[in-house]
C-alpha cells in the first residue's frame, strides 16, 4: 500500500501545473474578438436554436463570456456530450437559447467544417480580399497572382468576404478555378489549381498559397480583453483544467472505441508546430497551449500501461488485492509489452506528424 500511495502522490503534478498556468491566464487576461455573431449558417445548430446575426453571446450555462475564444473553448468540449444554454443580447434585450450539442456524434470533431455545423460566424470583416502575400512556388504564384491583387470573383461568383474565397479554394482541391482580380485599377483573370492538403483529422481540402491583408483599424474595433481578479481567476482555472481533463479522457475513450480517428493524435513534431503557432499568437495563447499539453500528458500517464504511473497503480492495486507481489516474470513481460506499445504509439504519432 505504501507503493500505491507514493505512486498516487506523484500523479497530480501535470494537473497542478495546468492549474497554475490557467490561473496566470486569468490574471493576465485574454484579448480577442468579441463574441458577436456576424452571420448564422442555414440548417445549423445555431439557426435551430434561434441565434440571429447581430446577437452578442453574453453567457454560456450561466457563466459570463466576452470573447469568441472563450465561447468555442466551452462549446467544442461539449460536442457529443451535453447541450449548452446560451444567453444572447441584441438591441438591449436578452434571450435564453439552447445549443443541442449532445445531438452531434463524436465524429463531428473530425469534421473540418464543424464550425459551419455549429453555425455561428464571427465578424471577420477585417480580413480583406487583398492578397498581402502570394507564396512563392505556390499555385497562386504559378497562376500569375501577385502581392497587392484584390480578388473580385471566383468561379463566376462574386466574393463578398475572404471566407467566401476560402470556401471556393477548399472545395476545389486539384480542380482549376477562375479568379478575377484587380491590379492597379485594371481587371485580370487567373486560372489556378489549388493543391491538395490534408488536415490533422485526415480530411482533404484545397490550398492556394495566399495570405490576406488585414485592416488593422477595423480589427482593433472588434477586439476586447477578458480579465479576472484573483478569486475569479482561481475558479476559472479549476473549471477549465477540469474541462481539459474530462475532454481529454473522453478523447481517449472515443479513440479506443473507434468513434474518432487516430489521425487526431500528435507527436513531438506536431506539438512543436502547434507550440510555435501558439507562441506567434501571443504569450497568453502559448500558456493555454502548454496547459492543454500538461493535462494531456497527465491523462496519458494515467493509462494502465506498464512503465507509466497508471500501470504502476494497477500493479500495486493488484498486489494489494492478492496480498503478495506479482511474480517477477509477469512484471518483466508486462514491462516489455508496455514499452513496445509505447514505442509503437510514438512511431505512429511521428508518422501522423510527418505525413
Tab-separated table of C-alpha atoms in Angstrom, residues 73-235:
chain	number	residue	atom	x	y	z
A	73	UNK	CA	-13.389	26.808	-25.810
A	74	UNK	CA	-16.618	25.961	-23.965
A	75	UNK	CA	-18.633	24.627	-26.912
A	76	UNK	CA	-16.125	22.244	-28.531
A	77	UNK	CA	-15.655	20.052	-25.397
A	78	UNK	CA	-19.469	19.785	-25.171
A	79	UNK	CA	-19.848	18.264	-28.669
A	80	UNK	CA	-21.450	14.837	-28.341
A	81	UNK	CA	-21.656	15.262	-24.554
A	82	UNK	CA	-24.243	17.828	-23.464
A	83	UNK	CA	-26.439	20.691	-24.585
A	84	UNK	CA	-25.316	24.211	-23.694
A	85	UNK	CA	-27.569	27.064	-22.573
A	86	UNK	CA	-26.690	30.288	-24.386
A	87	UNK	CA	-27.729	33.807	-23.437
A	88	UNK	CA	-27.560	36.339	-26.259
A	89	UNK	CA	-28.096	40.083	-26.282
A	90	UNK	CA	-29.346	42.274	-29.126
A	91	UNK	CA	-30.769	45.811	-29.130
A	92	UNK	CA	-30.717	45.893	-25.327
A	93	UNK	CA	-32.801	42.719	-24.918
A	94	UNK	CA	-31.536	39.312	-23.810
A	95	UNK	CA	-32.763	35.866	-24.894
A	96	UNK	CA	-32.034	32.417	-23.476
A	97	UNK	CA	-31.438	29.698	-26.074
A	98	UNK	CA	-30.108	26.134	-26.127
A	99	UNK	CA	-27.490	24.701	-28.481
A	100	UNK	CA	-28.180	20.958	-28.803
A	101	UNK	CA	-24.542	19.871	-28.962
A	102	UNK	CA	-25.348	16.451	-27.485
A	103	UNK	CA	-27.074	15.612	-30.786
A	104	UNK	CA	-23.730	15.688	-32.634
A	105	UNK	CA	-21.743	12.426	-32.812
A	106	UNK	CA	-18.129	12.357	-31.548
A	107	UNK	CA	-17.045	12.003	-35.194
A	108	UNK	CA	-18.151	15.625	-35.684
A	109	UNK	CA	-14.877	16.623	-34.025
A	110	UNK	CA	-13.092	15.177	-37.087
A	111	UNK	CA	-15.170	17.338	-39.436
A	112	UNK	CA	-13.139	20.315	-40.736
A	113	UNK	CA	-16.455	22.140	-41.155
A	114	UNK	CA	-17.547	21.656	-37.541
A	115	UNK	CA	-17.734	25.435	-37.218
A	116	UNK	CA	-20.298	25.507	-40.018
A	117	UNK	CA	-22.384	22.850	-38.249
A	118	UNK	CA	-22.378	24.959	-35.100
A	119	UNK	CA	-23.342	27.837	-37.356
A	120	UNK	CA	-22.183	30.990	-35.551
A	121	UNK	CA	-19.847	33.014	-37.756
A	122	UNK	CA	-17.706	35.707	-36.070
A	123	UNK	CA	-17.209	39.101	-37.675
A	124	UNK	CA	-14.024	38.609	-39.707
A	125	UNK	CA	-14.581	41.605	-41.979
A	126	UNK	CA	-11.124	42.915	-41.036
A	127	UNK	CA	-9.674	40.166	-43.258
A	128	UNK	CA	-9.773	41.793	-46.678
A	129	UNK	CA	-9.811	40.324	-50.180
A	130	UNK	CA	-6.461	41.939	-50.946
A	131	UNK	CA	-3.564	39.490	-51.260
A	132	UNK	CA	-0.867	40.616	-48.834
A	133	UNK	CA	1.411	37.700	-49.734
A	134	UNK	CA	1.399	35.240	-52.607
A	135	UNK	CA	3.572	32.310	-51.543
A	136	UNK	CA	6.479	31.774	-53.905
A	137	UNK	CA	6.185	28.473	-55.749
A	138	UNK	CA	2.541	28.010	-54.730
A	139	UNK	CA	-0.486	27.503	-57.008
A	140	UNK	CA	-1.468	31.192	-56.864
A	141	UNK	CA	2.003	32.333	-57.914
A	142	UNK	CA	2.012	29.777	-60.731
A	143	UNK	CA	-1.308	31.212	-61.948
A	144	UNK	CA	0.150	34.734	-62.096
A	145	UNK	CA	-1.415	36.237	-58.976
A	146	UNK	CA	0.791	38.745	-57.133
A	147	UNK	CA	1.028	40.664	-53.865
A	148	UNK	CA	-1.478	43.522	-53.799
A	149	UNK	CA	-4.036	41.901	-56.114
A	150	UNK	CA	-7.644	42.336	-54.980
A	151	UNK	CA	-9.964	39.356	-55.504
A	152	UNK	CA	-13.285	40.249	-57.129
A	153	UNK	CA	-14.791	36.889	-58.084
A	154	UNK	CA	-14.009	33.179	-58.199
A	155	UNK	CA	-15.692	30.517	-60.322
A	156	UNK	CA	-18.286	33.013	-61.592
A	157	UNK	CA	-19.350	34.025	-58.070
A	158	UNK	CA	-18.744	37.478	-56.596
A	159	UNK	CA	-16.567	37.320	-53.473
A	160	UNK	CA	-18.011	39.417	-50.640
A	161	UNK	CA	-15.561	38.262	-47.965
A	162	UNK	CA	-12.300	36.377	-47.532
A	163	UNK	CA	-14.334	33.493	-46.137
A	164	UNK	CA	-16.197	33.222	-49.451
A	165	UNK	CA	-12.877	32.913	-51.274
A	166	UNK	CA	-11.541	30.346	-48.802
A	167	UNK	CA	-14.689	28.237	-49.260
A	168	UNK	CA	-14.113	28.135	-53.030
A	169	UNK	CA	-10.441	27.232	-52.605
A	170	UNK	CA	-11.052	24.498	-50.027
A	171	UNK	CA	-13.842	22.908	-52.080
A	172	UNK	CA	-11.726	22.653	-55.245
A	173	UNK	CA	-8.615	20.685	-54.298
A	174	UNK	CA	-6.901	19.646	-57.523
A	175	UNK	CA	-9.532	21.359	-59.695
A	176	UNK	CA	-8.938	24.519	-61.709
A	177	UNK	CA	-10.709	27.666	-60.517
A	178	UNK	CA	-11.128	31.001	-62.270
A	179	UNK	CA	-10.109	34.045	-60.226
A	180	UNK	CA	-10.995	37.563	-61.352
A	181	UNK	CA	-8.845	40.180	-59.633
A	182	UNK	CA	-7.999	43.872	-59.771
A	183	UNK	CA	-4.420	45.106	-60.132
A	184	UNK	CA	-3.503	48.780	-60.452
A	185	UNK	CA	-7.068	49.662	-61.477
A	186	UNK	CA	-7.318	47.006	-64.182
A	187	UNK	CA	-9.065	43.641	-64.029
A	188	UNK	CA	-7.278	40.388	-64.736
A	189	UNK	CA	-8.142	36.696	-64.864
A	190	UNK	CA	-6.079	33.870	-63.372
A	191	UNK	CA	-6.624	30.130	-63.755
A	192	UNK	CA	-5.357	28.493	-60.578
A	193	UNK	CA	-5.431	24.903	-59.339
A	194	UNK	CA	-5.458	24.619	-55.523
A	195	UNK	CA	-3.087	21.950	-54.258
A	196	UNK	CA	-4.490	19.151	-52.123
A	197	UNK	CA	-3.716	19.438	-48.414
A	198	UNK	CA	-4.675	17.149	-45.520
A	199	UNK	CA	-5.922	18.324	-42.129
A	200	UNK	CA	-4.913	16.769	-38.797
A	201	UNK	CA	-8.116	14.711	-38.917
A	202	UNK	CA	-7.256	13.310	-42.367
A	203	UNK	CA	-9.762	15.382	-44.371
A	204	UNK	CA	-8.515	16.821	-47.674
A	205	UNK	CA	-9.011	20.405	-48.808
A	206	UNK	CA	-7.671	22.867	-51.362
A	207	UNK	CA	-4.833	25.303	-50.638
A	208	UNK	CA	-3.838	28.167	-52.928
A	209	UNK	CA	-0.830	29.703	-51.180
A	210	UNK	CA	-2.099	33.210	-50.440
A	211	UNK	CA	-2.233	35.342	-47.278
A	212	UNK	CA	-4.825	38.136	-46.997
A	213	UNK	CA	-4.199	41.717	-45.945
A	214	UNK	CA	-5.602	42.784	-42.560
A	215	UNK	CA	-7.484	46.021	-41.916
A	216	UNK	CA	-5.867	46.765	-38.538
A	217	UNK	CA	-8.179	49.674	-37.709
A	218	UNK	CA	-11.269	47.530	-38.274
A	219	UNK	CA	-9.710	44.650	-36.317
A	220	UNK	CA	-8.897	46.878	-33.332
A	221	UNK	CA	-12.536	47.993	-33.185
A	222	UNK	CA	-13.666	44.361	-32.827
A	223	UNK	CA	-11.219	43.391	-30.061
A	224	UNK	CA	-11.886	43.171	-26.334
A	225	UNK	CA	-9.948	41.962	-23.285
A	226	UNK	CA	-11.309	39.432	-20.803
A	227	UNK	CA	-9.516	39.635	-17.433
A	228	UNK	CA	-10.355	38.201	-13.995
A	229	UNK	CA	-9.396	39.065	-10.422
A	230	UNK	CA	-7.512	36.557	-8.239
A	231	UNK	CA	-10.629	34.796	-6.886
A	232	UNK	CA	-12.369	34.528	-10.262
A	233	UNK	CA	-9.083	33.535	-11.937
A	234	UNK	CA	-8.671	30.680	-9.438
A	235	UNK	CA	-12.252	29.481	-10.019
